[in-house]
PDB file of C-alpha atoms in Angstrom:
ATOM      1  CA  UNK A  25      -9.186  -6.725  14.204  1.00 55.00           C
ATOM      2  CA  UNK A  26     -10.356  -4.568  17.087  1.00 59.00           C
ATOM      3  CA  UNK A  27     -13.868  -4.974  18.422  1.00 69.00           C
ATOM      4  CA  UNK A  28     -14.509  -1.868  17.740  1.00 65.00           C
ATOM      5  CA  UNK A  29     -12.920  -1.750  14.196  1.00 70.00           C
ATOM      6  CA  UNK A  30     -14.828  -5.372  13.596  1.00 71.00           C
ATOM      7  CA  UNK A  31     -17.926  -3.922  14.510  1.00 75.00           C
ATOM      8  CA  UNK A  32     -17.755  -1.184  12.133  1.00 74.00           C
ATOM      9  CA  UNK A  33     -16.668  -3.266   9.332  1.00 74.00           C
ATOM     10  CA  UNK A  34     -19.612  -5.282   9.686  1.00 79.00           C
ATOM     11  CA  UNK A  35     -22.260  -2.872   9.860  1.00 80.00           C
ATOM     12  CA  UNK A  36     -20.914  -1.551   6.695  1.00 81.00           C
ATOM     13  CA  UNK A  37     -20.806  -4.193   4.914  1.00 79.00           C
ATOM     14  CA  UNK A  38     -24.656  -4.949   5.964  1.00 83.00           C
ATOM     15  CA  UNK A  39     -25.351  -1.270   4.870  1.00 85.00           C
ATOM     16  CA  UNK A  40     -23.621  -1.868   1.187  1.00 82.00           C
ATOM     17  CA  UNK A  41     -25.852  -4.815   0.534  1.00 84.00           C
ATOM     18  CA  UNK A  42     -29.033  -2.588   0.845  1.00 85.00           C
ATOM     19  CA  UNK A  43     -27.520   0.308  -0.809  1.00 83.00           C
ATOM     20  CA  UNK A  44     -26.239  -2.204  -3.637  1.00 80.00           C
ATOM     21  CA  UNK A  45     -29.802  -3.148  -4.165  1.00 83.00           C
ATOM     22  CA  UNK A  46     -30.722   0.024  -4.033  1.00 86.00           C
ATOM     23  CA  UNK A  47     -29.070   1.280  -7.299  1.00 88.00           C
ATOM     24  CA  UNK A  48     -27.059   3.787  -4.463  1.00 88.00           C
ATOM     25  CA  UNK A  49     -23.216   2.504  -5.416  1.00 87.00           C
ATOM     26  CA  UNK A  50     -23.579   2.785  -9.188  1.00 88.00           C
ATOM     27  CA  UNK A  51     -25.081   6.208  -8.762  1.00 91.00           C
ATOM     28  CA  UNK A  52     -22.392   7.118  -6.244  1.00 91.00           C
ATOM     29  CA  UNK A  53     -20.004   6.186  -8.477  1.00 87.00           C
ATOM     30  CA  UNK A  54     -21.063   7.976 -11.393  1.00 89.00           C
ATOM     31  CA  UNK A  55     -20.423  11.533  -9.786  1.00 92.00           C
ATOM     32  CA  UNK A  56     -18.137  13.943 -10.933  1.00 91.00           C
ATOM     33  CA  UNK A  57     -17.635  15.114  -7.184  1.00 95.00           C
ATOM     34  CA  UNK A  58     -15.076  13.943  -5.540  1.00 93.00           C
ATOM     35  CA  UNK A  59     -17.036  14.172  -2.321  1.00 94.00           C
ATOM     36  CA  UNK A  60     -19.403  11.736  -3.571  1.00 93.00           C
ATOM     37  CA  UNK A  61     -16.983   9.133  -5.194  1.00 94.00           C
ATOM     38  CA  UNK A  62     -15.294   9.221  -1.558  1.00 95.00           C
ATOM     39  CA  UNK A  63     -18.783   8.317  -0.214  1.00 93.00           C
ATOM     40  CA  UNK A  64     -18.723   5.020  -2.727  1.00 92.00           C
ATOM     41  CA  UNK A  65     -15.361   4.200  -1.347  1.00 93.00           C
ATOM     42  CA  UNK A  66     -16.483   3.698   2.657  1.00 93.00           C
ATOM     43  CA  UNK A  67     -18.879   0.973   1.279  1.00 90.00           C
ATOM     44  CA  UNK A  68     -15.594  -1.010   0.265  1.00 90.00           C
ATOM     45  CA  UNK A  69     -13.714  -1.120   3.428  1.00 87.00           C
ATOM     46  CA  UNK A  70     -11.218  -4.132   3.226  1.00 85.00           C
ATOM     47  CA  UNK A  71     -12.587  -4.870  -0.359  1.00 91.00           C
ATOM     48  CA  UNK A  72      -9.632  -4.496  -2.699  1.00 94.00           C
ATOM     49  CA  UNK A  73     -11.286  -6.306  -5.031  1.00 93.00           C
ATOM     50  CA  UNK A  74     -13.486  -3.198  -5.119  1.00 93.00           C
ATOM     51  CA  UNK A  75     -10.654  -0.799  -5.067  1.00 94.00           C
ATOM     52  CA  UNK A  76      -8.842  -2.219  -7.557  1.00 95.00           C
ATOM     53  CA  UNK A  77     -12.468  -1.773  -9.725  1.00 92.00           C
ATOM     54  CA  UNK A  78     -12.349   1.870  -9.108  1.00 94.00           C
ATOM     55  CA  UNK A  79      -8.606   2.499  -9.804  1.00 95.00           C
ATOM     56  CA  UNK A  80      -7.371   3.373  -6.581  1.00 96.00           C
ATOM     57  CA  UNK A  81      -4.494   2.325  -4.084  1.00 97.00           C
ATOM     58  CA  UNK A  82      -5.042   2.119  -0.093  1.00 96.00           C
ATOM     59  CA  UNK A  83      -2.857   5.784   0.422  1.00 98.00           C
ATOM     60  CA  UNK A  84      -4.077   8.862   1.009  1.00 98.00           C
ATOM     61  CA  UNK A  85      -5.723  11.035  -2.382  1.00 98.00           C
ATOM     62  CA  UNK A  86      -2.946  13.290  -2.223  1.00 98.00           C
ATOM     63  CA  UNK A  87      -0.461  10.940  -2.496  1.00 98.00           C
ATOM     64  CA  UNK A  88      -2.198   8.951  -5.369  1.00 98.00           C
ATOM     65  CA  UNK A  89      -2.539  12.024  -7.104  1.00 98.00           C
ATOM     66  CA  UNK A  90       1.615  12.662  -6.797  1.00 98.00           C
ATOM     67  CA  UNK A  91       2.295   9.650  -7.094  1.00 98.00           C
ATOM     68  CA  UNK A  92       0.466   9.326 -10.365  1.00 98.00           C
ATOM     69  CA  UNK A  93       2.206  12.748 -11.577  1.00 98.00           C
ATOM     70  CA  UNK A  94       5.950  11.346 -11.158  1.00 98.00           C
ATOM     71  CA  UNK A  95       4.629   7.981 -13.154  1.00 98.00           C
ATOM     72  CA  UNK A  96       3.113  10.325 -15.748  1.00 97.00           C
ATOM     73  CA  UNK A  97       6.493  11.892 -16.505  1.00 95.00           C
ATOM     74  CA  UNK A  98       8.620   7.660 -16.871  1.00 95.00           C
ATOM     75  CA  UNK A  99       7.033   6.336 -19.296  1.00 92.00           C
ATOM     76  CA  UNK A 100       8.158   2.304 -18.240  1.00 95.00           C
ATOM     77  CA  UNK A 101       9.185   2.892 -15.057  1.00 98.00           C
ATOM     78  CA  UNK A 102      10.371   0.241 -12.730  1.00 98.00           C
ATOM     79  CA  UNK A 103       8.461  -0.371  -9.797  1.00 98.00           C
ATOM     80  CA  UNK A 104       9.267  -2.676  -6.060  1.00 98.00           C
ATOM     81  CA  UNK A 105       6.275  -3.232  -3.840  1.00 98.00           C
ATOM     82  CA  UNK A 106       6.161  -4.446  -0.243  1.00 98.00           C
ATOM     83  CA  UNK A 107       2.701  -5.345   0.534  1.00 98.00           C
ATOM     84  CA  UNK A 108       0.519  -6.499  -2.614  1.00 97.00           C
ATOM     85  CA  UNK A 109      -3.338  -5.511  -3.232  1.00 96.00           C
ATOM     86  CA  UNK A 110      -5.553  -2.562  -4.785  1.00 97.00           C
ATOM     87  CA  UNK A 111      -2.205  -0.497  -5.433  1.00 98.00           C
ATOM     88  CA  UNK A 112      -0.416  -3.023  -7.373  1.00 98.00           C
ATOM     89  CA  UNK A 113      -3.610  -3.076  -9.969  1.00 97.00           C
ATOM     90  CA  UNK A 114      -3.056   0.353 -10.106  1.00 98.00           C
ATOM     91  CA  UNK A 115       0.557   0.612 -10.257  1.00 98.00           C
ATOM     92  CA  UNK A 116       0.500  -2.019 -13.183  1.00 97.00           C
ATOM     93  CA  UNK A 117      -1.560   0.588 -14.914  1.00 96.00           C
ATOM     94  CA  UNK A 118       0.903   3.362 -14.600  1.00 97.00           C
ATOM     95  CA  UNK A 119       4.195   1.638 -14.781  1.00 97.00           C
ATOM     96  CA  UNK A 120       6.257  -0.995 -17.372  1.00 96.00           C
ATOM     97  CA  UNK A 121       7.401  -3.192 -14.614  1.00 98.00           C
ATOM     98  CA  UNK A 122       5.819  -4.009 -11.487  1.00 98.00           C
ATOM     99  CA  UNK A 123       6.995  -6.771  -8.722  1.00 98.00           C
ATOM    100  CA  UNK A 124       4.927  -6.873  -5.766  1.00 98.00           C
ATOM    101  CA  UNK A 125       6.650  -8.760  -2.250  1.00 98.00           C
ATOM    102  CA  UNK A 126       3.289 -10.380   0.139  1.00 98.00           C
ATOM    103  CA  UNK A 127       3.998 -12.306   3.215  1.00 96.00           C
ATOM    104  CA  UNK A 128       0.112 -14.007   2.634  1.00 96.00           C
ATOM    105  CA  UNK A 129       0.782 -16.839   0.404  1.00 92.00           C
ATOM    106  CA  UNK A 130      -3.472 -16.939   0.299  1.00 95.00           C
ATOM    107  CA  UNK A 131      -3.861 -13.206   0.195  1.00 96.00           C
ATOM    108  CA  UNK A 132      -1.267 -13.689  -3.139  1.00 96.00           C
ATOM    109  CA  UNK A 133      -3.290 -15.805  -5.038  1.00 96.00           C
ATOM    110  CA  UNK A 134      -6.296 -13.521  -4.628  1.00 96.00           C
ATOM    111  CA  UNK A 135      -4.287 -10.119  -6.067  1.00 97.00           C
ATOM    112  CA  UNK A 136      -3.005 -12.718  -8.868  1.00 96.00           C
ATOM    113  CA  UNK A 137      -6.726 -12.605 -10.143  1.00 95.00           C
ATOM    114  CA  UNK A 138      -7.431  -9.553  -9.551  1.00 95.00           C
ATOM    115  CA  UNK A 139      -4.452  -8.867 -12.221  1.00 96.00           C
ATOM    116  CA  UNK A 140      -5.973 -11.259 -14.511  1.00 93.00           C
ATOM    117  CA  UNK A 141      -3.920 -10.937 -17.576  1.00 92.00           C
ATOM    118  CA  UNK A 142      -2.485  -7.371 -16.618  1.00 94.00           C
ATOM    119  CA  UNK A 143       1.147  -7.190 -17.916  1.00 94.00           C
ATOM    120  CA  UNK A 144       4.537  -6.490 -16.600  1.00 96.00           C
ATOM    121  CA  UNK A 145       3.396  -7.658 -13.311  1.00 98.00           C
ATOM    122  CA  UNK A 146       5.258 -10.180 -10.689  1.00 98.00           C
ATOM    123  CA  UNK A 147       4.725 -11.242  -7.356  1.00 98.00           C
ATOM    124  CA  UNK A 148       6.419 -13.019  -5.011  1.00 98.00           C
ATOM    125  CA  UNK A 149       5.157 -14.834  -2.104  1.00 98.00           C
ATOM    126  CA  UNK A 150       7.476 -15.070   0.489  1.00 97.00           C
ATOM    127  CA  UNK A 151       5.903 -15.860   3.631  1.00 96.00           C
ATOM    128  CA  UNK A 152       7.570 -14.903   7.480  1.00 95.00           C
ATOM    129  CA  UNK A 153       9.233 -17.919   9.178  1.00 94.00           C
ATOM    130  CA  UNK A 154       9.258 -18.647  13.379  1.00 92.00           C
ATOM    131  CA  UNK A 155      11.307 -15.883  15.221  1.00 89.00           C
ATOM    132  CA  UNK A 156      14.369 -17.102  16.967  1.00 87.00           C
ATOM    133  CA  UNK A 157      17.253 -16.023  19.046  1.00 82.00           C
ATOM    134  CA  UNK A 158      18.863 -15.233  15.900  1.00 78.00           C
ATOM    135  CA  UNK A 159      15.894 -13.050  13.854  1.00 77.00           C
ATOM    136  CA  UNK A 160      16.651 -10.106  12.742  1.00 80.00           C
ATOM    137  CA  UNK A 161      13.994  -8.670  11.035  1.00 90.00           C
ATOM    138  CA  UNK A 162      10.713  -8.356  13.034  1.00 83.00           C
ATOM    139  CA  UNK A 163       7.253  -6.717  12.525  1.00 87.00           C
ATOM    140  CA  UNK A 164       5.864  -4.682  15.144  1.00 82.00           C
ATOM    141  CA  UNK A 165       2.040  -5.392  14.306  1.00 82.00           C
ATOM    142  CA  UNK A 166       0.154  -7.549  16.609  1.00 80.00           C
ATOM    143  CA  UNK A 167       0.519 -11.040  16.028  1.00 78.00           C
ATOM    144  CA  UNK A 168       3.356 -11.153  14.051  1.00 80.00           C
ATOM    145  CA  UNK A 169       5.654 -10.161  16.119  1.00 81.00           C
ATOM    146  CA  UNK A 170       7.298 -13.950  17.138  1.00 87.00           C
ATOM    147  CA  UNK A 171       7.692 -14.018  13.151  1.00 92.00           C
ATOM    148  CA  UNK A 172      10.706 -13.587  10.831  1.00 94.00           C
ATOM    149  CA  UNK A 173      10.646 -11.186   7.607  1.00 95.00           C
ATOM    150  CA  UNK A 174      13.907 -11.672   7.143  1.00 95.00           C
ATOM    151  CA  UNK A 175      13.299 -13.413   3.571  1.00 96.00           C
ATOM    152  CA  UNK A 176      10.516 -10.986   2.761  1.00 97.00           C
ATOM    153  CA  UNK A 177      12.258  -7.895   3.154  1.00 97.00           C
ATOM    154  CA  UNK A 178      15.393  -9.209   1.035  1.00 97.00           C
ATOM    155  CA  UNK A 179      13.136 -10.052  -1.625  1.00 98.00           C
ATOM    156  CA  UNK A 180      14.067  -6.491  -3.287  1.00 98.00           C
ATOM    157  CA  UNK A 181      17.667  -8.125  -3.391  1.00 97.00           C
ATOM    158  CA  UNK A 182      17.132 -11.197  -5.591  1.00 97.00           C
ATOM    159  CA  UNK A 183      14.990  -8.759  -7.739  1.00 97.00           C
ATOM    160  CA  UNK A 184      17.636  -6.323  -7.900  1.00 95.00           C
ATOM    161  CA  UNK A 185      17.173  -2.483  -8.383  1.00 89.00           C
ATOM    162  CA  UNK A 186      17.727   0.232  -9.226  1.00 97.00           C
ATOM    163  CA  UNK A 187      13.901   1.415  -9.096  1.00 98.00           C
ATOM    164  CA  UNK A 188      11.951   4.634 -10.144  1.00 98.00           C
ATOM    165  CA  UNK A 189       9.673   4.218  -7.385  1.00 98.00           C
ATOM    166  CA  UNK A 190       9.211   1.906  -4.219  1.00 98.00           C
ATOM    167  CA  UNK A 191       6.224   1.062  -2.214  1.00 98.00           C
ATOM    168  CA  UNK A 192       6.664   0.537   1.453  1.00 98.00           C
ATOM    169  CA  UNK A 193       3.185  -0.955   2.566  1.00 97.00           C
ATOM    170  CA  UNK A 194       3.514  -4.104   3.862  1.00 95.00           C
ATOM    171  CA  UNK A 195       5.201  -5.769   6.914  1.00 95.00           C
ATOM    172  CA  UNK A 196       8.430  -5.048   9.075  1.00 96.00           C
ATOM    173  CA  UNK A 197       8.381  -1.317   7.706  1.00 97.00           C
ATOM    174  CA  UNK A 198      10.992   0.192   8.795  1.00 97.00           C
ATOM    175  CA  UNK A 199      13.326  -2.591   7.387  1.00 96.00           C
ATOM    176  CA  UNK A 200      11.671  -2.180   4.367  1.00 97.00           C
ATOM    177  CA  UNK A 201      12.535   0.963   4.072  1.00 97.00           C
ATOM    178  CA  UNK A 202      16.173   0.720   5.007  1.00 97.00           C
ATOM    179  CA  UNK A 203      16.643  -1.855   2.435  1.00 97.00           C
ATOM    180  CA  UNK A 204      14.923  -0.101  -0.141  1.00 97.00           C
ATOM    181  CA  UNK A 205      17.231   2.744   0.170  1.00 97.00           C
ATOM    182  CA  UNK A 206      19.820   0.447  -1.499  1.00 96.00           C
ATOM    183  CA  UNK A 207      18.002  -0.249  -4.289  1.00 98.00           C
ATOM    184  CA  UNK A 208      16.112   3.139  -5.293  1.00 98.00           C
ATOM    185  CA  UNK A 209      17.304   5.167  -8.253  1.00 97.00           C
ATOM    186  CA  UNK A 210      19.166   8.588  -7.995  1.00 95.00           C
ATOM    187  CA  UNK A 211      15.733  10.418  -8.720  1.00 95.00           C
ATOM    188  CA  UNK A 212      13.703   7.938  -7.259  1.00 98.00           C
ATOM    189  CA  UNK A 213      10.912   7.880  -4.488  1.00 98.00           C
ATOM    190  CA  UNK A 214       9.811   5.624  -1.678  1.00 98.00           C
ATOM    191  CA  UNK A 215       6.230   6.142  -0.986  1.00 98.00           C
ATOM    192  CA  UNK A 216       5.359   4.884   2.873  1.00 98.00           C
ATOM    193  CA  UNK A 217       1.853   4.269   3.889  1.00 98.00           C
ATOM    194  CA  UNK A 218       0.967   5.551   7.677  1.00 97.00           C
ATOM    195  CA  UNK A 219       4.189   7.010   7.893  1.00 98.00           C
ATOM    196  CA  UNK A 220       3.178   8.808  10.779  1.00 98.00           C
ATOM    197  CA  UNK A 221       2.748   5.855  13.227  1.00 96.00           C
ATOM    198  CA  UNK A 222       4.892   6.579  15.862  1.00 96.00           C
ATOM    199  CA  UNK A 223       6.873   3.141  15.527  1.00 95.00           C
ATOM    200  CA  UNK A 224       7.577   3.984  12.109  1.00 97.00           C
ATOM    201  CA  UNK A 225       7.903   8.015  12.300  1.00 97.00           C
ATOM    202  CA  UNK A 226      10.226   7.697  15.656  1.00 97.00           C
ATOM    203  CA  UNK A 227      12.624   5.696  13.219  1.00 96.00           C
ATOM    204  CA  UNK A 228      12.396   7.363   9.874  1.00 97.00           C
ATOM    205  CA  UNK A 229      12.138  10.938  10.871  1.00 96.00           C
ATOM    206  CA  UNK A 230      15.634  10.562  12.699  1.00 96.00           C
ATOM    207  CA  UNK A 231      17.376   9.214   9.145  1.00 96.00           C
ATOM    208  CA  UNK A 232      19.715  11.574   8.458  1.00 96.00           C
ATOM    209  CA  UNK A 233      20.228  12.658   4.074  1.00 96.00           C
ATOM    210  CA  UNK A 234      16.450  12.546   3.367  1.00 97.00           C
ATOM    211  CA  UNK A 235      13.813  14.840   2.146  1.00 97.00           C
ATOM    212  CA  UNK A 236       9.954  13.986   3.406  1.00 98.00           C
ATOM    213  CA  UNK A 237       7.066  14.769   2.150  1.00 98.00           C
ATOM    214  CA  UNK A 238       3.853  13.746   4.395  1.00 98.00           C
ATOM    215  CA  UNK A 239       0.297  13.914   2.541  1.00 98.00           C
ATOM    216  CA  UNK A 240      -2.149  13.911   4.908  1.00 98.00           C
ATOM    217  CA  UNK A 241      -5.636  13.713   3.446  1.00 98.00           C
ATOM    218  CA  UNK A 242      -8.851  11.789   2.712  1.00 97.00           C
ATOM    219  CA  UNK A 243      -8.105   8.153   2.033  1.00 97.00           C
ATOM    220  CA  UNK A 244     -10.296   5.444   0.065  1.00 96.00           C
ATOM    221  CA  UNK A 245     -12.650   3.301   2.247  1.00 95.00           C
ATOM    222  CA  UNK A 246     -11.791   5.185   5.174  1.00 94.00           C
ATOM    223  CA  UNK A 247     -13.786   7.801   7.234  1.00 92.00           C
ATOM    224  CA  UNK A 248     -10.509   9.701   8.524  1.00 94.00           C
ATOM    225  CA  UNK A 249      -7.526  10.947   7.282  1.00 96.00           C
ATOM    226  CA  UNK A 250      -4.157   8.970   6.946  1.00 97.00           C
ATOM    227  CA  UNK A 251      -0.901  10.442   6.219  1.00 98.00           C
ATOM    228  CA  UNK A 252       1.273   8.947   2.971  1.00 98.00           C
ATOM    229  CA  UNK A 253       4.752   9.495   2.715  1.00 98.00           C
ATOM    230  CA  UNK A 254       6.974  10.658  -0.126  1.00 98.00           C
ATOM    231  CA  UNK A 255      10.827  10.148   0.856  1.00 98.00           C
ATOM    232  CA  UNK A 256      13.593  11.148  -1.433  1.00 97.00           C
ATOM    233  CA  UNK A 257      17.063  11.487  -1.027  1.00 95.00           C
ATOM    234  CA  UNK A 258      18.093  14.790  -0.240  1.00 89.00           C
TER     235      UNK A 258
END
């Protein structure tokens, strides 16, 4: 985390605890205005746990609110994550079958209690092994970028598709995303988070036999906009 970024995560967490004392969050979240609910949300930066409480997933709001549309009309659908947190609680609540991919084997266990006794729920910790001459599959965020994701990203393979709806969210994106394409259903979406970051938007926007949708909008805990995308086949 940036200095800058750190910085700002700390002060707001320092702010929440007065405003949590205050009686501020509960009345926040009580609002009917969207505005204000927002508001709660940048007192839970990097606080899934949080998220999860308020039923929302780490994308942009009008993505979520798409999103929850095509769920709305498949009743049980089938769902593949890459990258587990907030959004998997919330998927779970949408969806009939849910498996979630995380590279964190400690950030797992955490989103396992989070579920509690949620059903139709499974996730697989499969962390990155050391990079080699041979790796194929690498991420491009800092730090992890002498690791492996080979095994992560063919996680979706041992599950086996086809699926309604698949989250790209996690690590080594772009593979992800390439892989996912094998398993997605005829009328089925791929929803990628930050699409627009150029290492993932140089790649994906080039893809020839695919309709995109990009959401830009207000996202949960954030003070900015972020851009969710919605990729179909076209």
């Amino acid at each position: 985390m940036s200095g800058i970024r750190g910085a700002y995560v700390t002060g707001v967490k320092t702010v929440r605890k007065a405003a949590d004392k205050a009686g501020l969050l509960e009345r926040l979240e009580r609002s009917d205005s969207p505005k204000v609910r927002h508001l709660r949300t940048l007192f839970s930066i990097f606080d899934a746990g949080d998220m999860a409480k308020m039923d929302l997933a780490w994308w942009s709001y009008p993505a979520m609110r798409r999103v929850e549309a095509f769920l709305a009309d498949r009743p049980g659908a089938r769902i593949f994550e890459y990258g587990a947190g907030a959004s998997t609680v919330w998927l779970a609540k949408r969806a009939g079958k849910v498996d979630s991919v995380e590279h964190d084997t400690e950030w797992v266990e955490f989103v396992r209690e989070m579920l509690g006794d949620t059903p139709g729920v499974e996730l697989h910790a499969v962390a990155p092994t050391a990079a080699t001459e041979d790796t194929v599959v690498r991420s491009g965020r800092v730090g992890h970028t002498d690791l492996d994701f080979a095994d992560y990203v063919s996680t979706i393979d041992q599950v086996g598709g086809p699926f309604d709806l698949i989250v790209v969210d996690g690590r080594a994106r772009v593979d992800a995303f390439r892989r996912a394409m094998d398993h997605l259903a005829d009328d089925g979406v791929v929803v990628f988070d930050n699409i627009k970051r150029k290492r993932y938007w140089d790649v994906i926007s080039a893809l020839p036999g695919l309709r995109i949708e990009l959401l830009k909008g207000g996202t949960p805990t954030l003070p900015y906009p972020t851009t969710t995308g919605l990729i179909w086949r076209d």
